[in-house]
Short mmCIF file of C-alpha atoms in Angstrom, two decimals:
data_model
loop_
_atom_site.label_atom_id
_atom_site.label_comp_id
_atom_site.label_asym_id
_atom_site.label_seq_id
_atom_site.Cartn_x
_atom_site.Cartn_y
_atom_site.Cartn_z
CA MET A 1 118.56 98.74 -7.08
CA SER A 2 118.91 94.76 -6.86
CA LEU A 3 117.71 92.49 -3.75
CA ARG A 4 120.04 90.10 -3.41
CA MET A 5 117.99 86.33 -2.90
CA THR A 6 118.54 82.93 -1.83
CA LEU A 7 115.29 81.28 -3.65
CA CYS A 8 114.74 80.47 -7.44
CA ALA A 9 112.42 81.10 -10.05
CA VAL A 10 108.26 82.09 -8.40
CA GLY A 11 106.32 83.18 -11.46
CA ALA A 12 104.76 86.50 -9.83
CA LEU A 13 105.19 90.03 -9.00
CA VAL A 14 105.07 91.49 -5.84
CA VAL A 15 104.15 94.57 -5.32
CA VAL A 16 104.48 97.21 -1.95
CA THR A 17 102.61 100.10 -1.36
CA VAL A 18 103.58 102.76 1.05
CA PRO A 19 100.73 105.75 0.87
CA ALA A 20 102.47 109.66 0.32
CA VAL A 21 102.22 111.28 3.59
CA PRO A 22 101.97 115.08 3.73
CA SER A 23 104.55 117.20 5.39
CA SER A 24 106.98 117.69 18.00
CA THR A 25 113.88 116.40 46.24
CA TYR A 26 115.06 115.13 48.86
CA ALA A 27 118.95 116.31 48.98
CA ASP A 28 120.97 116.29 52.38
CA SER A 29 122.34 120.02 52.84
CA GLY A 30 125.45 119.00 55.05
CA PRO A 31 126.37 119.93 58.00
CA ILE A 32 124.37 123.95 59.24
CA TYR A 33 125.85 124.20 62.49
CA GLY A 34 128.35 122.34 64.60
CA GLY A 35 128.70 121.92 68.79
CA VAL A 36 124.42 121.20 68.72
CA ARG A 37 123.52 119.20 71.68
CA GLY A 38 119.66 119.24 70.61
CA PHE A 39 117.09 120.70 68.62
CA ALA A 40 112.80 121.48 68.79
CA VAL A 41 111.20 122.33 65.48
CA ASP A 42 108.69 125.18 65.83
CA VAL A 43 106.17 124.16 62.84
CA GLU A 44 103.69 127.10 63.36
CA ARG A 45 106.31 129.67 63.09
CA ASP A 46 108.97 127.65 61.13
CA ARG A 47 111.53 128.08 62.59
CA ILE A 48 114.47 125.91 64.78
CA TYR A 49 115.75 126.22 68.25
CA VAL A 50 119.11 125.08 68.70
CA SER A 51 120.99 124.33 71.98
CA ALA A 52 124.31 124.39 71.45
CA PHE A 53 127.89 125.04 72.83
CA GLN A 54 130.02 126.90 71.57
CA ASP A 55 133.47 128.88 72.44
CA GLY A 56 132.80 127.32 76.02
CA ALA A 57 129.46 129.12 76.58
CA ALA A 58 126.16 127.42 76.29
CA GLU A 59 123.90 128.51 73.66
CA LEU A 60 119.63 128.68 72.88
CA LEU A 61 119.79 129.99 68.72
CA VAL A 62 116.74 130.46 66.94
CA THR A 63 117.01 129.74 63.50
CA SER A 64 115.42 129.43 59.85
CA PRO A 65 114.23 125.65 58.64
CA ARG A 66 117.67 125.93 57.28
CA GLY A 67 119.75 126.70 59.58
CA GLU A 68 120.13 130.76 59.38
CA VAL A 69 120.63 131.96 62.91
CA ILE A 70 118.16 134.25 63.33
CA ALA A 71 118.25 135.26 66.90
CA SER A 72 119.58 133.97 70.26
CA VAL A 73 117.94 133.41 73.18
CA ASP A 74 119.39 135.14 76.85
CA GLY A 75 119.58 133.68 79.58
CA ILE A 76 120.32 129.82 79.27
CA ALA A 77 122.64 128.86 81.68
CA GLY A 78 123.19 125.52 79.76
CA THR A 79 123.05 123.04 77.21
CA GLY A 80 120.00 119.87 76.85
CA GLN A 81 117.25 118.86 74.42
CA PRO A 82 114.61 121.56 73.83
CA VAL A 83 110.88 120.16 73.74
CA MET A 84 108.15 122.40 72.34
CA SER A 85 105.01 122.92 74.45
CA ASN A 86 102.12 121.41 73.09
CA ASP A 87 100.11 124.57 71.97
CA GLY A 88 103.73 126.07 71.04
CA SER A 89 103.56 128.78 73.12
CA MET A 90 106.64 127.84 75.07
CA VAL A 91 110.46 125.41 74.42
CA LEU A 92 111.38 123.81 77.80
CA MET A 93 114.54 122.36 78.12
CA ALA A 94 116.15 120.26 80.87
CA LEU A 95 119.42 122.02 82.32
CA PRO A 96 120.56 118.81 85.29
CA GLY A 97 123.73 120.55 85.74
CA GLN A 98 121.75 123.57 87.06
CA ASP A 99 118.83 121.33 88.61
CA ALA A 100 116.28 123.45 86.49
CA VAL A 101 113.89 123.64 83.51
CA ALA A 102 114.65 126.69 81.23
CA VAL A 103 111.30 127.84 80.30
CA VAL A 104 111.31 130.22 76.54
CA ASP A 105 108.17 131.84 75.67
CA SER A 106 108.06 131.35 72.23
CA ALA A 107 106.45 134.75 70.84
CA THR A 108 108.96 136.86 72.74
CA LEU A 109 111.94 134.47 73.48
CA SER A 110 112.01 135.49 77.03
CA THR A 111 113.25 133.15 79.75
CA ARG A 112 112.85 131.91 83.19
CA THR A 113 114.30 129.42 85.42
CA VAL A 114 112.72 126.81 87.22
CA ASP A 115 114.70 125.47 90.03
CA THR A 116 113.84 121.63 90.65
CA GLY A 117 115.66 121.81 94.14
CA PRO A 118 119.26 119.95 94.66
CA GLY A 119 120.78 116.71 93.74
CA THR A 120 117.58 116.27 91.21
CA CYS A 121 119.55 117.01 88.06
CA PRO A 122 116.37 116.33 85.48
CA SER A 123 117.60 115.16 82.07
CA GLN A 124 114.49 114.92 80.00
CA ILE A 125 111.05 116.59 79.83
CA THR A 126 107.97 116.27 77.70
CA GLU A 127 104.39 117.25 78.12
CA THR A 128 101.12 114.62 78.61
CA GLY A 129 98.05 114.38 81.07
CA GLY A 130 97.55 118.11 81.64
CA GLY A 131 100.95 118.42 83.04
CA PHE A 132 104.94 118.67 82.25
CA TRP A 133 106.78 115.56 83.52
CA VAL A 134 110.88 115.00 83.98
CA LEU A 135 113.59 112.25 84.07
CA VAL A 136 115.30 112.96 87.63
CA GLY A 137 118.61 111.47 88.77
CA CYS A 138 122.17 112.58 88.64
CA SER A 139 123.55 109.31 87.77
CA GLU A 140 122.61 106.65 84.91
CA HIS A 141 121.21 104.71 87.98
CA TRP A 142 118.42 107.29 87.86
CA ASP A 143 116.10 108.05 90.52
CA SER A 144 112.70 108.52 88.73
CA VAL A 145 110.12 109.85 86.74
CA ALA A 146 108.21 113.20 88.10
CA HIS A 147 105.74 115.76 87.43
CA VAL A 148 107.16 119.03 87.87
CA ASP A 149 105.43 122.70 88.04
CA LEU A 150 106.43 125.38 86.04
CA GLU A 151 105.18 128.40 88.42
CA SER A 152 107.34 126.93 91.75
CA GLY A 153 109.41 124.02 90.72
CA HIS A 154 107.67 121.40 93.13
CA LEU A 155 108.39 117.96 92.00
CA ARG A 156 106.07 115.04 92.44
CA PRO A 157 108.78 111.39 92.18
CA PHE A 158 107.06 107.87 90.95
CA THR A 159 108.60 104.91 90.72
CA VAL A 160 106.84 101.52 90.15
CA GLU A 161 108.50 97.86 90.85
CA GLY A 162 110.66 96.58 88.03
CA TRP A 163 111.73 99.61 86.56
CA PRO A 164 114.99 99.30 84.41
CA GLU A 165 117.92 100.59 86.41
CA HIS A 166 119.34 102.28 83.25
CA ARG A 167 118.43 105.71 82.40
CA PRO A 168 115.68 105.35 79.87
CA THR A 169 114.35 108.15 77.60
CA ILE A 170 110.23 109.45 78.07
CA THR A 171 108.62 110.92 75.12
CA ALA A 172 104.57 111.92 75.00
CA SER A 173 102.29 112.88 72.19
CA PRO A 174 99.07 115.29 71.93
CA ALA A 175 97.80 112.62 69.82
CA LEU A 176 97.97 110.15 73.00
CA PRO A 177 97.07 112.89 75.51
CA ASP A 178 97.51 111.05 78.70
CA THR A 179 100.37 108.30 77.54
CA LEU A 180 103.87 108.70 78.44
CA VAL A 181 106.22 106.34 77.15
CA LEU A 182 109.24 105.22 79.09
CA ALA A 183 112.23 103.17 76.50
CA SER A 184 114.71 101.49 78.39
CA ALA A 185 117.87 99.14 78.14
CA GLU A 186 119.46 95.75 79.33
CA PRO A 187 116.58 94.34 78.16
CA ALA A 188 115.80 97.08 76.07
CA ARG A 189 112.14 97.75 77.01
CA ILE A 190 108.53 100.01 76.09
CA ASP A 191 106.44 100.92 78.93
CA LEU A 192 103.11 102.45 78.42
CA LEU A 193 101.92 105.01 81.33
CA THR A 194 99.03 107.00 82.17
CA ALA A 195 99.79 109.98 83.03
CA SER A 196 97.36 112.80 84.71
CA ALA A 197 98.31 116.26 86.30
CA THR A 198 94.74 116.86 87.29
CA GLY A 199 94.21 117.44 91.04
CA VAL A 200 97.24 115.11 92.47
CA PRO A 201 98.93 113.99 89.84
CA SER A 202 99.29 110.14 89.49
CA LEU A 203 101.14 107.77 86.83
CA SER A 204 100.34 103.82 86.11
CA ILE A 205 101.48 101.41 84.64
CA ARG A 206 98.95 100.42 81.28
CA ALA A 207 101.17 98.50 79.24
CA SER A 208 104.16 96.87 79.02
CA ARG A 209 106.63 94.53 76.84
CA GLU A 210 110.07 93.35 75.77
CA VAL A 211 111.31 94.42 72.29
CA ALA A 212 114.47 92.56 72.34
CA PRO A 213 116.39 90.38 75.11
CA GLY A 214 119.42 92.63 75.66
CA GLY A 215 120.86 95.58 74.33
CA GLU A 216 121.08 99.22 73.06
CA ARG A 217 117.83 101.40 74.33
CA PRO A 218 115.16 101.22 71.92
CA VAL A 219 113.58 105.00 70.94
CA ALA A 220 109.56 105.25 70.00
CA ALA A 221 107.73 107.76 68.00
CA VAL A 222 104.27 107.80 68.06
CA SER A 223 102.46 107.73 64.97
CA PRO A 224 100.12 111.38 64.30
CA ASP A 225 96.59 109.13 64.84
CA GLY A 226 97.88 107.50 68.50
CA THR A 227 97.25 104.17 67.20
CA ARG A 228 100.79 103.40 66.66
CA ILE A 229 104.01 103.21 68.77
CA VAL A 230 106.51 102.59 66.45
CA VAL A 231 110.06 101.94 68.09
CA SER A 232 114.13 101.34 66.79
CA SER A 233 114.93 97.96 68.21
CA GLU A 234 118.44 96.00 67.57
CA THR A 235 118.07 95.78 63.83
CA ARG A 236 114.47 96.22 63.35
CA PHE A 237 111.46 98.35 63.73
CA LEU A 238 108.35 97.71 65.58
CA ASP A 239 105.26 98.72 64.72
CA LEU A 240 102.99 98.53 67.96
CA SER A 241 99.71 98.92 69.27
CA SER A 242 99.37 101.99 71.34
CA ASP A 243 97.04 100.02 73.82
CA SER A 244 98.40 96.71 74.11
CA LEU A 245 101.24 97.14 72.46
CA GLU A 246 100.82 94.26 69.86
CA THR A 247 103.44 93.81 67.07
CA MET A 248 101.31 95.14 64.28
CA SER A 249 104.39 94.55 61.51
CA GLU A 250 108.31 95.02 61.25
CA SER A 251 110.74 96.08 59.28
CA SER A 252 114.60 94.94 59.16
CA VAL A 253 117.59 96.66 58.71
CA ALA A 254 120.51 95.48 56.85
CA ASN A 255 123.00 92.30 58.53
CA GLY A 256 125.34 94.23 60.21
CA HIS A 257 123.32 97.41 61.10
CA THR A 258 121.65 99.02 64.00
CA ALA A 259 118.23 100.60 64.24
CA ALA A 260 118.51 104.01 65.86
CA ASN A 261 115.33 106.38 65.97
CA VAL A 262 112.58 107.00 64.05
CA ALA A 263 110.07 110.33 63.41
CA PHE A 264 106.94 110.52 62.14
CA ARG A 265 105.52 114.00 60.17
CA TYR A 266 102.56 115.46 60.90
CA ASP A 267 100.23 113.57 58.14
CA GLY A 268 101.76 110.20 58.68
CA TRP A 269 104.92 110.53 56.83
CA ARG A 270 107.64 108.23 58.42
CA ALA A 271 111.29 108.53 58.58
CA ASP A 272 114.26 105.83 60.14
CA VAL A 273 117.56 106.41 60.98
CA HIS A 274 120.04 102.95 61.30
CA TYR A 275 123.92 103.39 61.19
CA SER A 276 126.87 100.89 60.23
CA TYR A 277 129.97 100.41 61.26
CA ALA A 278 132.81 99.00 58.68
CA GLY A 279 136.11 100.53 59.43
CA SER A 280 136.17 103.69 57.73
CA HIS A 281 133.36 103.44 56.05
CA ASN A 282 130.51 104.47 59.03
CA ALA A 283 127.43 105.86 57.53
CA TYR A 284 124.12 106.81 58.32
CA ILE A 285 121.04 105.94 56.65
CA VAL A 286 118.16 107.78 56.55
CA VAL A 287 114.72 105.83 55.22
CA MET A 288 111.94 108.31 54.24
CA ARG A 289 108.83 106.10 54.54
CA ARG A 290 105.03 106.50 52.55
CA PRO A 291 102.10 106.87 55.51
CA ASP A 292 101.52 102.48 54.15
CA GLY A 293 104.76 102.07 55.87
CA SER A 294 106.73 101.34 51.74
CA GLU A 295 109.78 103.06 51.02
CA PHE A 296 110.01 106.13 49.20
CA ARG A 297 113.68 107.46 49.38
CA ARG A 298 116.98 106.71 51.22
CA PHE A 299 120.15 108.63 52.34
CA LYS A 300 123.88 107.23 53.00
CA VAL A 301 125.99 110.08 54.68
CA PRO A 302 129.31 108.42 55.13
CA THR A 303 130.46 109.73 58.13
CA GLY A 304 134.05 108.40 58.93
CA LEU A 305 133.01 108.91 62.03
CA THR A 306 133.84 106.35 65.35
CA GLU A 307 131.18 104.43 66.91
CA GLY A 308 129.61 106.47 69.89
CA ALA A 309 129.91 109.93 67.91
CA PHE A 310 125.93 108.76 66.87
CA ASP A 311 123.22 109.88 68.98
CA PHE A 312 120.13 109.50 67.52
CA SER A 313 117.86 108.98 70.78
CA ARG A 314 117.35 112.45 70.99
CA SER A 315 118.13 114.32 67.79
CA PHE A 316 115.77 113.65 64.85
CA ALA A 317 112.59 115.33 63.81
CA TRP A 318 110.21 116.29 61.35
CA GLY A 319 109.88 119.86 60.47
CA SER A 320 106.94 121.32 57.96
CA ARG A 321 109.14 120.62 54.32
CA HIS A 322 112.44 119.37 56.23
CA LEU A 323 113.86 116.64 58.17
CA TYR A 324 116.59 117.52 60.57
CA ALA A 325 119.17 114.87 62.37
CA VAL A 326 121.95 115.42 64.74
CA VAL A 327 125.55 113.36 63.67
CA ALA A 328 128.79 114.21 65.66
CA ASN A 329 127.37 117.56 67.37
CA THR A 330 126.43 118.67 64.02
CA LEU A 331 122.92 120.08 62.65
CA ARG A 332 121.82 118.71 59.52
CA VAL A 333 119.16 119.28 57.08
CA PHE A 334 116.79 117.17 54.30
CA GLU A 335 115.12 119.34 52.17
CA GLN A 336 111.59 117.32 51.99
CA ARG A 337 109.37 117.61 49.32
CA LEU A 338 107.07 114.98 48.47
CA PRO A 339 106.91 112.74 45.52
CA SER A 340 104.15 114.24 42.89
CA GLY A 341 102.91 111.26 40.32
CA LEU A 342 102.15 112.10 36.54
CA ARG A 343 101.52 109.70 34.13
CA ILE A 344 100.87 110.54 29.93
CA ARG A 345 97.52 107.82 29.09
CA LEU A 346 96.93 107.32 25.36
CA ASP A 347 93.71 105.75 23.83
CA GLN A 348 95.73 103.61 21.21
CA GLU A 349 98.94 101.67 21.40
CA ARG A 350 99.28 103.03 17.76
CA TYR A 351 97.48 105.27 15.62
CA GLU A 352 97.05 105.56 11.84
CA LEU A 353 98.43 108.76 10.12
CA GLY A 354 96.15 111.32 10.48
CA ASP A 355 94.23 110.10 13.40
CA VAL A 356 93.83 112.19 16.62
CA ALA A 357 95.27 111.20 19.58
CA ASN A 358 92.89 111.60 22.51
CA VAL A 359 95.72 112.19 25.64
CA ARG A 360 94.82 112.29 29.33
CA VAL A 361 97.40 113.80 32.03
CA ARG A 362 97.02 112.26 35.15
CA LEU A 363 98.35 114.21 38.54
CA GLN A 364 98.83 112.97 41.91
CA SER A 365 99.93 115.35 44.21
CA ASP A 366 98.45 117.31 47.38
CA SER A 367 99.84 120.46 46.00
CA PRO A 368 97.48 123.31 46.05
CA ASN A 369 99.28 123.88 42.52
CA ARG A 370 97.03 122.17 39.33
CA ARG A 371 98.19 123.50 36.40
CA VAL A 372 99.85 120.43 34.22
CA SER A 373 101.85 121.67 31.01
CA LEU A 374 101.36 119.35 27.81
CA TYR A 375 104.32 119.46 24.58
CA ALA A 376 104.25 117.64 21.78
CA THR A 377 107.52 116.78 19.52
CA GLN A 378 106.75 115.88 16.09
CA TYR A 379 108.99 113.70 14.32
CA GLY A 380 111.34 116.55 12.89
CA GLY A 381 109.33 119.15 14.02
CA ASP A 382 110.04 121.47 17.16
CA ARG A 383 108.33 121.44 20.72
CA ARG A 384 105.06 122.37 20.80
CA LEU A 385 102.53 123.76 23.50
CA VAL A 386 99.73 121.43 23.22
CA THR A 387 97.76 123.15 26.42
CA SER A 388 98.65 123.97 29.65
CA ALA A 389 95.94 123.94 32.19
CA ASP A 390 94.11 122.85 36.03
CA VAL A 391 93.40 119.26 36.21
CA ASP A 392 90.07 118.26 37.05
CA GLU A 393 87.90 117.19 40.79
CA ASP A 394 89.56 114.15 39.80
CA GLY A 395 93.20 114.78 38.69
CA TYR A 396 92.96 114.49 34.61
CA LEU A 397 94.23 117.17 32.01
CA HIS A 398 92.59 116.05 28.67
CA ALA A 399 93.86 116.76 25.22
CA GLN A 400 93.62 116.11 21.36
CA LEU A 401 96.63 116.44 18.94
CA ARG A 402 96.27 115.37 15.27
CA VAL A 403 99.56 112.78 14.63
CA ARG A 404 101.03 112.25 11.64
CA ARG A 405 104.36 111.47 12.97
CA ASN A 406 105.78 109.20 15.73
CA THR A 407 105.69 112.24 18.60
CA GLU A 408 106.65 112.22 21.70
CA LEU A 409 104.55 113.79 24.05
CA GLU A 410 105.54 115.40 27.44
CA ALA A 411 103.48 116.26 30.44
CA HIS A 412 104.88 118.86 33.77
CA PHE A 413 104.29 120.03 36.34
CA ASP A 414 105.43 122.23 39.02
CA GLY A 415 105.37 121.31 42.68
CA ASP A 416 105.84 123.45 45.45
CA ALA A 417 108.20 124.13 48.50
CA ASP A 418 106.49 120.94 49.91
CA ASN A 419 106.26 118.86 46.71
CA GLU A 420 108.18 117.91 44.06
CA ASP A 421 108.42 118.85 40.52
CA ALA A 422 107.66 115.92 37.60
CA THR A 423 107.73 115.44 34.27
CA VAL A 424 107.06 112.55 32.24
CA GLY A 425 106.91 111.51 29.04
CA ARG A 426 105.05 109.02 26.34
CA LEU A 427 105.60 108.50 22.57
CA ALA A 428 102.59 108.18 20.21
CA ARG A 429 103.52 106.10 17.30
CA VAL A 430 102.20 106.59 14.29
CA GLU A 431 101.74 103.48 12.15
CA GLN A 432 102.54 103.50 8.16
CA PRO A 433 100.62 101.29 5.98
CA ILE A 434 101.76 98.83 4.02
CA ARG A 435 100.02 96.62 0.61
CA THR A 436 101.29 93.78 -0.32
CA TRP A 437 100.01 91.48 -3.80
CA LEU A 438 101.81 89.75 -6.58
CA LYS A 439 100.99 90.98 -10.32
CA GLY A 440 100.69 88.36 -13.31
CA TYR A 441 98.42 85.68 -13.91
CA ARG A 442 96.54 83.82 -10.95
CA ARG A 443 93.64 81.80 -10.10
CA MET A 444 92.16 81.34 -6.38
CA SER A 445 92.46 78.17 -4.35
CA GLY A 446 91.33 79.42 -0.77
CA ARG A 447 93.00 82.14 0.64
CA TYR A 448 96.14 81.29 -1.65
CA ALA A 449 96.74 82.81 -5.12
CA VAL A 450 98.26 79.88 -7.43
CA TYR A 451 100.66 81.45 -9.95
CA GLY A 452 102.81 80.20 -12.97
CA ALA A 453 106.45 80.18 -13.52
CA SER A 454 108.17 83.19 -13.85
CA ASP A 455 111.51 84.55 -13.25
CA ARG A 456 111.11 87.50 -11.82
CA THR A 457 109.51 89.00 -9.18
CA ARG A 458 109.25 92.79 -7.82
CA VAL A 459 108.77 95.31 -5.31
CA VAL A 460 106.87 98.38 -5.53
CA ALA A 461 106.29 101.74 -3.19
CA ASP A 462 105.02 105.57 -3.25
CA PRO A 463 107.72 107.67 -1.97
CA LEU A 464 107.72 108.82 1.50
CA ASP A 465 107.15 112.62 1.38
CA GLY A 466 109.03 112.38 -1.70
CA GLN A 467 111.99 111.51 -0.07
CA PRO A 468 114.59 107.81 -1.56
CA ARG A 469 115.96 105.69 0.41
CA ASP A 470 113.69 104.60 3.09
CA PHE A 471 114.43 101.07 4.06
CA LEU A 472 112.29 97.92 2.85
CA CYS A 473 112.64 94.33 4.25
CA PHE A 474 110.60 91.09 2.77
CA ARG A 475 110.06 88.26 4.90
CA VAL A 476 109.36 84.75 3.36
CA TYR A 477 107.92 81.63 5.16
CA THR A 478 107.24 78.08 3.46
CA ALA A 479 104.74 75.73 4.74
CA GLU A 480 105.94 72.65 6.88
CA ASP A 481 104.06 69.75 8.41
CA THR A 482 104.50 71.76 11.86
CA GLY A 483 103.34 75.58 9.99
CA TRP A 484 105.09 77.95 9.01
CA THR A 485 108.58 78.05 8.78
CA TYR A 486 111.14 81.50 8.38
CA TRP A 487 113.04 80.95 4.82
CA TYR A 488 114.91 84.09 4.94
CA THR A 489 114.70 87.67 4.93
CA ASP A 490 116.25 90.52 2.68
CA CYS A 491 116.29 94.13 2.70
CA GLY A 492 116.88 96.84 0.08
CA HIS A 493 116.58 100.68 0.24
CA LEU A 494 114.32 102.13 -2.70
CA ASP A 495 115.83 103.46 -5.52
CA GLN A 496 115.53 107.28 -6.84
CA SER A 497 112.36 105.68 -9.12
CA LEU A 498 111.12 104.55 -5.81
CA THR A 499 111.50 100.92 -6.98
CA THR A 500 113.63 97.64 -6.43
CA SER A 501 113.33 94.26 -8.34
CA ALA A 502 114.47 91.54 -7.69
CA ARG A 503 114.43 87.71 -8.76
CA LEU A 504 113.27 84.86 -6.63
CA ARG A 505 114.71 81.53 -7.67
CA THR A 506 113.29 78.43 -6.07
CA SER A 507 112.55 74.24 -7.16
CA LEU A 508 109.54 74.64 -4.18
CA VAL A 509 107.06 73.83 -7.42
CA GLY A 510 103.86 73.15 -5.52
CA ASP A 511 104.62 74.21 -1.75
CA ARG A 512 102.73 76.93 -0.09
CA VAL A 513 104.46 80.16 0.54
CA ARG A 514 103.64 83.26 2.50
CA VAL A 515 105.73 86.84 2.25
CA ARG A 516 105.28 90.12 3.78
CA ALA A 517 106.33 93.48 3.36
CA GLU A 518 108.14 95.21 6.62
CA TRP A 519 108.89 99.11 6.89
CA GLU A 520 111.41 99.47 9.40
CA GLY A 521 109.53 102.97 10.65
CA LYS A 522 112.57 105.36 9.64
CA ARG A 523 110.85 108.58 8.87
CA GLY A 524 108.94 109.14 12.22
CA PHE A 525 106.51 106.37 11.97
CA ALA A 526 106.26 103.16 13.89
CA THR A 527 108.27 99.67 12.25
CA SER A 528 104.93 98.51 9.91
CA LEU A 529 104.23 95.26 9.02
CA GLY A 530 102.36 94.57 5.87
CA PRO A 531 99.63 91.62 5.97
CA TRP A 532 100.66 88.13 4.92
CA LYS A 533 99.52 87.32 1.33
CA TYR A 534 99.77 83.34 0.71
CA TYR A 535 100.59 81.63 -2.51
CA ARG A 536 101.42 78.16 -4.07
CA VAL A 537 104.36 78.23 -6.81
CA VAL A 538 103.21 75.82 -9.38
CA ARG A 539 105.37 75.32 -12.83
#
């Protein structure tokens, strides 16, 4: 086959040789139960307590992590927000319509009701400082925070000058064993209260600050280590020091969105909620964050609901493997599987034919499963298992394989209930060496081969797997004062004899020329470049 050229007679024969080659999540489940007023997650027993109002009757249901009903608790006279005691032995629920607190034994599901007295209307309950505390008041203009004795129902109320008029939320965490967090609106404000139920119960303000000049009531969550309190406030989430309430960092939500809630997982993973109202396209957005605060994943869940159908202030929590939220009185479950990092590393960027490739697979996952499988698919061949074994103590799996073609490597890790599966690929590229030279009379002048005039140039290549029609290109540059200038490139397939010829016709007598052959990388090899050969053309 002739190669079409645009130069005129350079006297030389170009030989290009290609040596012969011998013969590879988090997923929203959707609504699972309607009529929900609130819920509590029992991480130890892997169950949820759901307070609901169905068919005119109040219910406290016990469900699996995915919402399948396991049991119904008898003797609950109203609905509210269930709360787990710190030791997990009790489920507590304030019943404002009954002036009472319901106490459920989490082991036996037996129930008793503690009367708090007429006109008390306890609306929230939490545990800290060695005792239980309720928010008291039968109107939006609340009365006080009170210590409640779960045996007698006796209340000891506390009021502090300067507390906000509108009903706040109260939050506590075992990570801050003597602290009650009070979040209130207009202005949006956070108070830290020192609480003690030892002897005579006491309550006093330790720190206080405004988190927004007005607007909606913020929601606070305590980090698992007790060092931080994250607050949803207007259009941002504030990360505050738990001792002084100083701002450590903050993150903003999208324009037109409102920060609604925040919750921590036991290991420091965090989830934020914000929502938007845009005609019929109302949505809430759940953002998963790593312990360092960086975003991992987000969900945008269209609802079509009107403003007021959202109440995230008491309806957002992590379980051991899932994240839960209530929207429009419906419980939603988000699957919670943490990411598993997997990466393939090679000891070289490219390999020569027949080299041994040293492969390392790195696993980054907290899963107790440590087994990783490595597969290889050589160009034109079948996928085969290279090795399957547990990674070492540094998280690495080591393997070797000889490469004779471009080879697709694939590593796979099977996760578990808490950790995602992972699959990653990498291409091991094999160079197909090319040798280039001119054949004929010549003499050397420095690095240049000086040739006499001729009207024939031939390109020759050895067979590739005995298959004809592999593609070769020839790139020619000429020397100018400013350096090498691209002249032209021409390409062609090898003929049945694996030889192709071309005429070069040129008037560039005395000029310097450099030429190299390039191979397109067919037959499972990387693109290969022959070395530059330098010529000086003379008559």
